Amino acid sequence: SLNLLAFRNKEKATASDRLAFDVEGYEHACRLWMIVLEISVLMAQFPSKQIAKLSYEYRTTGLGYANIGGLLMSSGIAYDSDAGRGICGAITAILHGAANRTSAELAHAVVRGQVFIGDGAGFAQQDAAPVLAGHGQGAATWRRAAACG
C-alpha cells in the first residue's frame, strides 16, 4: 500500500490548497507499483495449480493506499465531509486509472493490443473505455467538491 502522507507537502499547503498533495508523484508511484505487482504475478508461487491459473488469468494484484485518515487530519479536513469524501474518491480514481492504464500498456506490449480478461480463450474481450470514462467523470466531480471544502 502507498502511504498517502508521503505525497503531502506541508510546506506548500495554503488556505486554498490545504492538502498540498503531489498528484503527479502519486500517479507515478501507482504506475511503478502496478508494474512491480504485474511482475510478481509472473514470479509467484501458489499453493495449487488452480489458484496459479486464476491468478495469472485475472491478474489479482491488490494495489492500494494507506493513511487516508492521517492525510485528511493533517490537512484539517474532516473525514465525514464532502471534501473528505471527495479527496478519497479522487485519490482512489487516480490509483484506479493509473493501474488500469499501466496494465493496458503492459498487455499491449505483451500481446500486441489484445487486452483480455484471462487468456482470451474462455473469457470475453473487454472494452474498458466506458468504465474508465465514468471513473474520470466521478473523479472530476469529487475533485470540484474537494476544492470547495
mmCIF file of N, CA and C in Angstrom, residues 22-142:
data_model
loop_
_atom_site.group_PDB
_atom_site.id
_atom_site.type_symbol
_atom_site.label_atom_id
_atom_site.label_comp_id
_atom_site.label_asym_id
_atom_site.label_seq_id
_atom_site.Cartn_x
_atom_site.Cartn_y
_atom_site.Cartn_z
ATOM 1 N N ASP A 22 0.834 15.800 -3.909
ATOM 2 C CA ASP A 22 1.632 15.640 -5.125
ATOM 3 C C ASP A 22 0.959 14.606 -6.031
ATOM 4 N N VAL A 23 0.037 15.064 -6.853
ATOM 5 C CA VAL A 23 -0.738 14.170 -7.720
ATOM 6 C C VAL A 23 0.174 13.448 -8.710
ATOM 7 N N GLU A 24 1.102 14.166 -9.323
ATOM 8 C CA GLU A 24 1.992 13.561 -10.314
ATOM 9 C C GLU A 24 2.872 12.483 -9.681
ATOM 10 N N GLY A 25 3.413 12.776 -8.507
ATOM 11 C CA GLY A 25 4.236 11.788 -7.809
ATOM 12 C C GLY A 25 3.439 10.567 -7.406
ATOM 13 N N TYR A 26 2.215 10.789 -6.952
ATOM 14 C CA TYR A 26 1.326 9.685 -6.564
ATOM 15 C C TYR A 26 0.986 8.818 -7.774
ATOM 16 N N GLU A 27 0.644 9.453 -8.883
ATOM 17 C CA GLU A 27 0.322 8.689 -10.089
ATOM 18 C C GLU A 27 1.530 7.884 -10.550
ATOM 19 N N HIS A 28 2.707 8.496 -10.501
ATOM 20 C CA HIS A 28 3.931 7.794 -10.881
ATOM 21 C C HIS A 28 4.163 6.577 -9.973
ATOM 22 N N ALA A 29 3.983 6.758 -8.678
ATOM 23 C CA ALA A 29 4.160 5.644 -7.736
ATOM 24 C C ALA A 29 3.133 4.537 -8.003
ATOM 25 N N CYS A 30 1.892 4.918 -8.305
ATOM 26 C CA CYS A 30 0.863 3.915 -8.634
ATOM 27 C C CYS A 30 1.277 3.110 -9.860
ATOM 28 N N ARG A 31 1.770 3.799 -10.875
ATOM 29 C CA ARG A 31 2.194 3.109 -12.107
ATOM 30 C C ARG A 31 3.394 2.195 -11.833
ATOM 31 N N LEU A 32 4.355 2.687 -11.083
ATOM 32 C CA LEU A 32 5.539 1.892 -10.772
ATOM 33 C C LEU A 32 5.165 0.637 -9.990
ATOM 34 N N TRP A 33 4.319 0.794 -8.961
ATOM 35 C CA TRP A 33 3.916 -0.359 -8.157
ATOM 36 C C TRP A 33 3.052 -1.330 -8.950
ATOM 37 N N MET A 34 2.276 -0.831 -9.904
ATOM 38 C CA MET A 34 1.488 -1.735 -10.736
ATOM 39 C C MET A 34 2.408 -2.611 -11.577
ATOM 40 N N ILE A 35 3.486 -2.051 -12.083
ATOM 41 C CA ILE A 35 4.467 -2.839 -12.830
ATOM 42 C C ILE A 35 5.074 -3.908 -11.929
ATOM 43 N N VAL A 36 5.450 -3.516 -10.716
ATOM 44 C CA VAL A 36 6.015 -4.470 -9.757
ATOM 45 C C VAL A 36 5.016 -5.591 -9.471
ATOM 46 N N LEU A 37 3.759 -5.238 -9.268
ATOM 47 C CA LEU A 37 2.742 -6.252 -8.967
ATOM 48 C C LEU A 37 2.481 -7.170 -10.159
ATOM 49 N N GLU A 38 2.491 -6.620 -11.362
ATOM 50 C CA GLU A 38 2.332 -7.456 -12.559
ATOM 51 C C GLU A 38 3.490 -8.453 -12.667
ATOM 52 N N ILE A 39 4.694 -7.992 -12.404
ATOM 53 C CA ILE A 39 5.856 -8.883 -12.433
ATOM 54 C C ILE A 39 5.719 -9.955 -11.358
ATOM 55 N N SER A 40 5.236 -9.571 -10.186
ATOM 56 C CA SER A 40 5.118 -10.540 -9.096
ATOM 57 C C SER A 40 4.133 -11.665 -9.424
ATOM 58 N N VAL A 41 3.108 -11.379 -10.241
ATOM 59 C CA VAL A 41 2.175 -12.439 -10.648
ATOM 60 C C VAL A 41 2.929 -13.483 -11.462
ATOM 61 N N LEU A 42 3.826 -13.036 -12.319
ATOM 62 C CA LEU A 42 4.588 -13.963 -13.141
ATOM 63 C C LEU A 42 5.593 -14.781 -12.331
ATOM 64 N N MET A 43 6.103 -14.203 -11.260
ATOM 65 C CA MET A 43 7.156 -14.855 -10.489
ATOM 66 C C MET A 43 6.641 -15.609 -9.273
ATOM 67 N N ALA A 44 5.390 -15.456 -8.948
ATOM 68 C CA ALA A 44 4.860 -16.003 -7.700
ATOM 69 C C ALA A 44 4.712 -17.524 -7.742
ATOM 70 N N GLN A 45 4.721 -18.089 -6.556
ATOM 71 C CA GLN A 45 4.399 -19.499 -6.382
ATOM 72 C C GLN A 45 3.084 -19.558 -5.629
ATOM 73 N N PHE A 46 2.211 -20.482 -6.039
ATOM 74 C CA PHE A 46 0.883 -20.572 -5.464
ATOM 75 C C PHE A 46 0.663 -21.957 -4.878
ATOM 76 N N PRO A 47 -0.292 -22.079 -3.938
ATOM 77 C CA PRO A 47 -0.495 -23.362 -3.255
ATOM 78 C C PRO A 47 -1.133 -24.442 -4.138
ATOM 79 N N SER A 48 -1.740 -24.063 -5.258
ATOM 80 C CA SER A 48 -2.327 -25.074 -6.138
ATOM 81 C C SER A 48 -2.265 -24.583 -7.580
ATOM 82 N N LYS A 49 -2.391 -25.523 -8.509
ATOM 83 C CA LYS A 49 -2.376 -25.156 -9.928
ATOM 84 C C LYS A 49 -3.576 -24.285 -10.282
ATOM 85 N N GLN A 50 -4.733 -24.559 -9.678
ATOM 86 C CA GLN A 50 -5.937 -23.780 -9.967
ATOM 87 C C GLN A 50 -5.774 -22.318 -9.523
ATOM 88 N N ILE A 51 -5.232 -22.102 -8.328
ATOM 89 C CA ILE A 51 -5.003 -20.736 -7.848
ATOM 90 C C ILE A 51 -3.977 -20.044 -8.739
ATOM 91 N N ALA A 52 -2.938 -20.753 -9.131
ATOM 92 C CA ALA A 52 -1.927 -20.175 -10.017
ATOM 93 C C ALA A 52 -2.553 -19.774 -11.351
ATOM 94 N N LYS A 53 -3.364 -20.642 -11.918
ATOM 95 C CA LYS A 53 -4.021 -20.367 -13.204
ATOM 96 C C LYS A 53 -4.924 -19.137 -13.104
ATOM 97 N N LEU A 54 -5.750 -19.077 -12.078
ATOM 98 C CA LEU A 54 -6.661 -17.946 -11.923
ATOM 99 C C LEU A 54 -5.910 -16.649 -11.642
ATOM 100 N N SER A 55 -4.853 -16.717 -10.857
ATOM 101 C CA SER A 55 -4.059 -15.525 -10.566
ATOM 102 C C SER A 55 -3.405 -14.989 -11.835
ATOM 103 N N TYR A 56 -2.914 -15.889 -12.664
ATOM 104 C CA TYR A 56 -2.286 -15.472 -13.910
ATOM 105 C C TYR A 56 -3.327 -14.893 -14.866
ATOM 106 N N GLU A 57 -4.492 -15.538 -14.970
ATOM 107 C CA GLU A 57 -5.524 -15.087 -15.909
ATOM 108 C C GLU A 57 -6.182 -13.782 -15.481
ATOM 109 N N TYR A 58 -6.490 -13.653 -14.195
ATOM 110 C CA TYR A 58 -7.232 -12.480 -13.730
ATOM 111 C C TYR A 58 -6.352 -11.378 -13.173
ATOM 112 N N ARG A 59 -5.048 -11.624 -13.037
ATOM 113 C CA ARG A 59 -4.090 -10.608 -12.587
ATOM 114 C C ARG A 59 -4.518 -9.955 -11.273
ATOM 115 N N THR A 60 -4.751 -10.762 -10.277
ATOM 116 C CA THR A 60 -5.201 -10.254 -8.968
ATOM 117 C C THR A 60 -4.015 -9.598 -8.252
ATOM 118 N N THR A 61 -3.874 -8.302 -8.458
ATOM 119 C CA THR A 61 -2.673 -7.616 -7.981
ATOM 120 C C THR A 61 -2.806 -6.974 -6.604
ATOM 121 N N GLY A 62 -3.857 -6.250 -6.327
ATOM 122 C CA GLY A 62 -4.051 -5.701 -4.990
ATOM 123 C C GLY A 62 -3.326 -4.404 -4.681
ATOM 124 N N LEU A 63 -3.245 -3.497 -5.615
ATOM 125 C CA LEU A 63 -2.661 -2.178 -5.363
ATOM 126 C C LEU A 63 -3.607 -1.363 -4.483
ATOM 127 N N GLY A 64 -3.071 -0.670 -3.508
ATOM 128 C CA GLY A 64 -3.921 0.124 -2.622
ATOM 129 C C GLY A 64 -3.146 1.247 -1.952
ATOM 130 N N TYR A 65 -3.836 1.942 -1.047
ATOM 131 C CA TYR A 65 -3.190 3.028 -0.313
ATOM 132 C C TYR A 65 -3.528 2.919 1.164
ATOM 133 N N ALA A 66 -2.734 3.620 1.955
ATOM 134 C CA ALA A 66 -2.922 3.618 3.413
ATOM 135 C C ALA A 66 -2.827 5.056 3.921
ATOM 136 N N ASN A 67 -3.387 5.278 5.087
ATOM 137 C CA ASN A 67 -3.244 6.530 5.823
ATOM 138 C C ASN A 67 -4.094 7.672 5.274
ATOM 139 N N ILE A 68 -5.254 7.337 4.710
ATOM 140 C CA ILE A 68 -6.150 8.395 4.251
ATOM 141 C C ILE A 68 -6.583 9.265 5.438
ATOM 142 N N GLY A 69 -6.790 8.643 6.593
ATOM 143 C CA GLY A 69 -7.173 9.394 7.790
ATOM 144 C C GLY A 69 -6.101 10.377 8.196
ATOM 145 N N GLY A 70 -4.849 9.930 8.188
ATOM 146 C CA GLY A 70 -3.740 10.816 8.537
ATOM 147 C C GLY A 70 -3.595 11.971 7.563
ATOM 148 N N LEU A 71 -3.804 11.681 6.280
ATOM 149 C CA LEU A 71 -3.732 12.727 5.264
ATOM 150 C C LEU A 71 -4.809 13.789 5.491
ATOM 151 N N LEU A 72 -6.037 13.328 5.727
ATOM 152 C CA LEU A 72 -7.133 14.278 5.949
ATOM 153 C C LEU A 72 -6.935 15.068 7.241
ATOM 154 N N MET A 73 -6.597 14.367 8.326
ATOM 155 C CA MET A 73 -6.423 15.060 9.618
ATOM 156 C C MET A 73 -5.301 16.085 9.559
ATOM 157 N N SER A 74 -4.167 15.713 8.949
ATOM 158 C CA SER A 74 -3.039 16.651 8.893
ATOM 159 C C SER A 74 -3.344 17.854 8.013
ATOM 160 N N SER A 75 -4.366 17.727 7.171
ATOM 161 C CA SER A 75 -4.783 18.831 6.301
ATOM 162 C C SER A 75 -5.941 19.622 6.898
ATOM 163 N N GLY A 76 -6.424 19.190 8.069
ATOM 164 C CA GLY A 76 -7.542 19.872 8.706
ATOM 165 C C GLY A 76 -8.872 19.635 8.000
ATOM 166 N N ILE A 77 -9.012 18.469 7.386
ATOM 167 C CA ILE A 77 -10.235 18.132 6.641
ATOM 168 C C ILE A 77 -10.942 16.995 7.366
ATOM 169 N N ALA A 78 -12.214 17.180 7.650
ATOM 170 C CA ALA A 78 -12.989 16.168 8.372
ATOM 171 C C ALA A 78 -13.225 14.945 7.496
ATOM 172 N N TYR A 79 -13.149 13.750 8.120
ATOM 173 C CA TYR A 79 -13.444 12.502 7.401
ATOM 174 C C TYR A 79 -14.823 12.565 6.765
ATOM 175 N N ASP A 80 -15.811 12.859 7.617
ATOM 176 C CA ASP A 80 -17.207 12.794 7.188
ATOM 177 C C ASP A 80 -17.663 14.155 6.675
ATOM 178 N N SER A 81 -17.043 14.559 5.578
ATOM 179 C CA SER A 81 -17.396 15.829 4.945
ATOM 180 C C SER A 81 -17.370 15.615 3.448
ATOM 181 N N ASP A 82 -18.010 16.506 2.724
ATOM 182 C CA ASP A 82 -17.967 16.403 1.270
ATOM 183 C C ASP A 82 -16.525 16.482 0.771
ATOM 184 N N ALA A 83 -15.737 17.350 1.369
ATOM 185 C CA ALA A 83 -14.329 17.482 0.960
ATOM 186 C C ALA A 83 -13.560 16.193 1.239
ATOM 187 N N GLY A 84 -13.746 15.607 2.410
ATOM 188 C CA GLY A 84 -13.054 14.369 2.757
ATOM 189 C C GLY A 84 -13.426 13.235 1.821
ATOM 190 N N ARG A 85 -14.726 13.092 1.563
ATOM 191 C CA ARG A 85 -15.174 12.054 0.636
ATOM 192 C C ARG A 85 -14.682 12.344 -0.780
ATOM 193 N N GLY A 86 -14.662 13.617 -1.157
ATOM 194 C CA GLY A 86 -14.174 13.993 -2.481
ATOM 195 C C GLY A 86 -12.709 13.665 -2.669
ATOM 196 N N ILE A 87 -11.915 13.962 -1.668
ATOM 197 C CA ILE A 87 -10.484 13.657 -1.733
ATOM 198 C C ILE A 87 -10.279 12.150 -1.819
ATOM 199 N N CYS A 88 -10.985 11.416 -0.990
ATOM 200 C CA CYS A 88 -10.863 9.953 -1.018
ATOM 201 C C CYS A 88 -11.262 9.405 -2.393
ATOM 202 N N GLY A 89 -12.359 9.923 -2.940
ATOM 203 C CA GLY A 89 -12.792 9.482 -4.259
ATOM 204 C C GLY A 89 -11.787 9.814 -5.341
ATOM 205 N N ALA A 90 -11.228 11.021 -5.286
ATOM 206 C CA ALA A 90 -10.249 11.436 -6.295
ATOM 207 C C ALA A 90 -8.972 10.611 -6.196
ATOM 208 N N ILE A 91 -8.497 10.367 -4.977
ATOM 209 C CA ILE A 91 -7.280 9.572 -4.784
ATOM 210 C C ILE A 91 -7.496 8.144 -5.265
ATOM 211 N N THR A 92 -8.670 7.598 -4.980
ATOM 212 C CA THR A 92 -8.991 6.252 -5.432
ATOM 213 C C THR A 92 -9.084 6.204 -6.952
ATOM 214 N N ALA A 93 -9.713 7.204 -7.557
ATOM 215 C CA ALA A 93 -9.850 7.243 -9.008
ATOM 216 C C ALA A 93 -8.485 7.358 -9.694
ATOM 217 N N ILE A 94 -7.593 8.146 -9.127
ATOM 218 C CA ILE A 94 -6.245 8.281 -9.703
ATOM 219 C C ILE A 94 -5.528 6.940 -9.642
ATOM 220 N N LEU A 95 -5.595 6.270 -8.488
ATOM 221 C CA LEU A 95 -4.968 4.957 -8.345
ATOM 222 C C LEU A 95 -5.552 3.982 -9.365
ATOM 223 N N HIS A 96 -6.874 3.935 -9.450
ATOM 224 C CA HIS A 96 -7.554 3.005 -10.354
ATOM 225 C C HIS A 96 -7.181 3.297 -11.812
ATOM 226 N N GLY A 97 -7.216 4.561 -12.188
ATOM 227 C CA GLY A 97 -6.881 4.928 -13.557
ATOM 228 C C GLY A 97 -5.431 4.631 -13.909
ATOM 229 N N ALA A 98 -4.520 4.953 -13.002
ATOM 230 C CA ALA A 98 -3.098 4.695 -13.245
ATOM 231 C C ALA A 98 -2.831 3.200 -13.348
ATOM 232 N N ALA A 99 -3.469 2.416 -12.482
ATOM 233 C CA ALA A 99 -3.286 0.966 -12.512
ATOM 234 C C ALA A 99 -3.839 0.377 -13.807
ATOM 235 N N ASN A 100 -5.031 0.796 -14.202
ATOM 236 C CA ASN A 100 -5.618 0.273 -15.436
ATOM 237 C C ASN A 100 -4.815 0.692 -16.669
ATOM 238 N N ARG A 101 -4.389 1.928 -16.684
ATOM 239 C CA ARG A 101 -3.588 2.398 -17.828
ATOM 240 C C ARG A 101 -2.300 1.586 -17.941
ATOM 241 N N THR A 102 -1.627 1.414 -16.812
ATOM 242 C CA THR A 102 -0.375 0.664 -16.803
ATOM 243 C C THR A 102 -0.601 -0.778 -17.220
ATOM 244 N N SER A 103 -1.644 -1.395 -16.688
ATOM 245 C CA SER A 103 -1.963 -2.772 -17.039
ATOM 246 C C SER A 103 -2.257 -2.900 -18.533
ATOM 247 N N ALA A 104 -3.012 -1.948 -19.074
ATOM 248 C CA ALA A 104 -3.327 -1.982 -20.508
ATOM 249 C C ALA A 104 -2.066 -1.811 -21.350
ATOM 250 N N GLU A 105 -1.178 -0.911 -20.932
ATOM 251 C CA GLU A 105 0.074 -0.712 -21.661
ATOM 252 C C GLU A 105 0.922 -1.973 -21.649
ATOM 253 N N LEU A 106 0.966 -2.636 -20.497
ATOM 254 C CA LEU A 106 1.732 -3.883 -20.405
ATOM 255 C C LEU A 106 1.096 -4.971 -21.260
ATOM 256 N N ALA A 107 -0.219 -5.070 -21.213
ATOM 257 C CA ALA A 107 -0.917 -6.071 -22.022
ATOM 258 C C ALA A 107 -0.679 -5.810 -23.504
ATOM 259 N N HIS A 108 -0.706 -4.540 -23.889
ATOM 260 C CA HIS A 108 -0.469 -4.188 -25.290
ATOM 261 C C HIS A 108 0.939 -4.614 -25.716
ATOM 262 N N ALA A 109 1.889 -4.382 -24.855
ATOM 263 C CA ALA A 109 3.270 -4.749 -25.163
ATOM 264 C C ALA A 109 3.436 -6.260 -25.252
ATOM 265 N N VAL A 110 2.687 -6.986 -24.446
ATOM 266 C CA VAL A 110 2.839 -8.437 -24.385
ATOM 267 C C VAL A 110 2.066 -9.136 -25.503
ATOM 268 N N VAL A 111 0.833 -8.717 -25.745
ATOM 269 C CA VAL A 111 0.003 -9.438 -26.717
ATOM 270 C C VAL A 111 -0.466 -8.550 -27.862
ATOM 271 N N ARG A 112 0.278 -7.527 -28.174
ATOM 272 C CA ARG A 112 0.037 -6.655 -29.327
ATOM 273 C C ARG A 112 -1.396 -6.134 -29.403
ATOM 274 N N GLY A 113 -1.833 -5.551 -28.309
ATOM 275 C CA GLY A 113 -3.112 -4.867 -28.328
ATOM 276 C C GLY A 113 -4.322 -5.704 -27.986
ATOM 277 N N GLN A 114 -4.174 -6.994 -27.813
ATOM 278 C CA GLN A 114 -5.304 -7.846 -27.446
ATOM 279 C C GLN A 114 -5.433 -7.869 -25.931
ATOM 280 N N VAL A 115 -6.304 -7.034 -25.395
ATOM 281 C CA VAL A 115 -6.496 -6.949 -23.949
ATOM 282 C C VAL A 115 -7.666 -7.840 -23.578
ATOM 283 N N PHE A 116 -7.393 -8.866 -22.813
ATOM 284 C CA PHE A 116 -8.399 -9.831 -22.419
ATOM 285 C C PHE A 116 -8.450 -9.956 -20.916
ATOM 286 N N ILE A 117 -9.598 -10.367 -20.419
ATOM 287 C CA ILE A 117 -9.660 -10.895 -19.059
ATOM 288 C C ILE A 117 -9.319 -12.360 -19.224
ATOM 289 N N GLY A 118 -8.324 -12.813 -18.529
ATOM 290 C CA GLY A 118 -7.889 -14.197 -18.697
ATOM 291 C C GLY A 118 -6.988 -14.319 -19.910
ATOM 292 N N ASP A 119 -6.914 -15.518 -20.474
ATOM 293 C CA ASP A 119 -6.019 -15.752 -21.598
ATOM 294 C C ASP A 119 -6.682 -15.501 -22.948
ATOM 295 N N GLY A 120 -7.949 -15.107 -22.938
ATOM 296 C CA GLY A 120 -8.638 -14.817 -24.182
ATOM 297 C C GLY A 120 -9.349 -16.022 -24.758
ATOM 298 N N ALA A 121 -9.019 -17.215 -24.272
ATOM 299 C CA ALA A 121 -9.629 -18.419 -24.821
ATOM 300 C C ALA A 121 -11.058 -18.600 -24.319
ATOM 301 N N GLY A 122 -11.271 -18.445 -23.033
ATOM 302 C CA GLY A 122 -12.587 -18.704 -22.482
ATOM 303 C C GLY A 122 -13.275 -17.475 -21.914
ATOM 304 N N PHE A 123 -12.680 -16.324 -22.096
ATOM 305 C CA PHE A 123 -13.213 -15.119 -21.499
ATOM 306 C C PHE A 123 -13.477 -14.073 -22.577
ATOM 307 N N ALA A 124 -14.406 -13.194 -22.319
ATOM 308 C CA ALA A 124 -14.763 -12.159 -23.288
ATOM 309 C C ALA A 124 -13.726 -11.050 -23.312
ATOM 310 N N GLN A 125 -13.470 -10.549 -24.503
ATOM 311 C CA GLN A 125 -12.597 -9.379 -24.624
ATOM 312 C C GLN A 125 -13.320 -8.195 -24.009
ATOM 313 N N GLN A 126 -12.585 -7.342 -23.312
ATOM 314 C CA GLN A 126 -13.180 -6.243 -22.579
ATOM 315 C C GLN A 126 -12.886 -4.908 -23.246
ATOM 316 N N ASP A 127 -13.875 -4.051 -23.283
ATOM 317 C CA ASP A 127 -13.677 -2.671 -23.698
ATOM 318 C C ASP A 127 -13.808 -1.827 -22.440
ATOM 319 N N ALA A 128 -12.684 -1.423 -21.893
ATOM 320 C CA ALA A 128 -12.676 -0.713 -20.615
ATOM 321 C C ALA A 128 -12.939 0.777 -20.764
ATOM 322 N N ALA A 129 -12.960 1.303 -21.984
ATOM 323 C CA ALA A 129 -13.099 2.750 -22.174
ATOM 324 C C ALA A 129 -14.340 3.329 -21.504
ATOM 325 N N PRO A 130 -15.539 2.735 -21.650
ATOM 326 C CA PRO A 130 -16.707 3.327 -20.991
ATOM 327 C C PRO A 130 -16.594 3.332 -19.467
ATOM 328 N N VAL A 131 -16.023 2.281 -18.918
ATOM 329 C CA VAL A 131 -15.858 2.207 -17.461
ATOM 330 C C VAL A 131 -14.890 3.278 -16.985
ATOM 331 N N LEU A 132 -13.759 3.402 -17.663
ATOM 332 C CA LEU A 132 -12.762 4.384 -17.264
ATOM 333 C C LEU A 132 -13.270 5.808 -17.453
ATOM 334 N N ALA A 133 -14.063 6.039 -18.498
ATOM 335 C CA ALA A 133 -14.637 7.374 -18.705
ATOM 336 C C ALA A 133 -15.555 7.731 -17.544
ATOM 337 N N GLY A 134 -16.338 6.769 -17.075
ATOM 338 C CA GLY A 134 -17.206 7.003 -15.916
ATOM 339 C C GLY A 134 -16.415 7.323 -14.669
ATOM 340 N N HIS A 135 -15.307 6.603 -14.458
ATOM 341 C CA HIS A 135 -14.456 6.898 -13.302
ATOM 342 C C HIS A 135 -13.862 8.294 -13.414
ATOM 343 N N GLY A 136 -13.466 8.677 -14.615
ATOM 344 C CA GLY A 136 -12.902 10.012 -14.813
ATOM 345 C C GLY A 136 -13.905 11.109 -14.499
ATOM 346 N N GLN A 137 -15.150 10.906 -14.919
ATOM 347 C CA GLN A 137 -16.198 11.881 -14.617
ATOM 348 C C GLN A 137 -16.441 11.963 -13.114
ATOM 349 N N GLY A 138 -16.455 10.808 -12.449
ATOM 350 C CA GLY A 138 -16.644 10.792 -10.997
ATOM 351 C C GLY A 138 -15.514 11.500 -10.268
ATOM 352 N N ALA A 139 -14.282 11.259 -10.716
ATOM 353 C CA ALA A 139 -13.129 11.900 -10.079
ATOM 354 C C ALA A 139 -13.190 13.413 -10.252
ATOM 355 N N ALA A 140 -13.606 13.871 -11.431
ATOM 356 C CA ALA A 140 -13.704 15.313 -11.668
ATOM 357 C C ALA A 140 -14.760 15.939 -10.763
ATOM 358 N N THR A 141 -15.877 15.258 -10.597
ATOM 359 C CA THR A 141 -16.948 15.760 -9.734
ATOM 360 C C THR A 141 -16.463 15.872 -8.289
ATOM 361 N N TRP A 142 -15.791 14.827 -7.816
ATOM 362 C CA TRP A 142 -15.292 14.833 -6.441
ATOM 363 C C TRP A 142 -14.170 15.845 -6.254
#
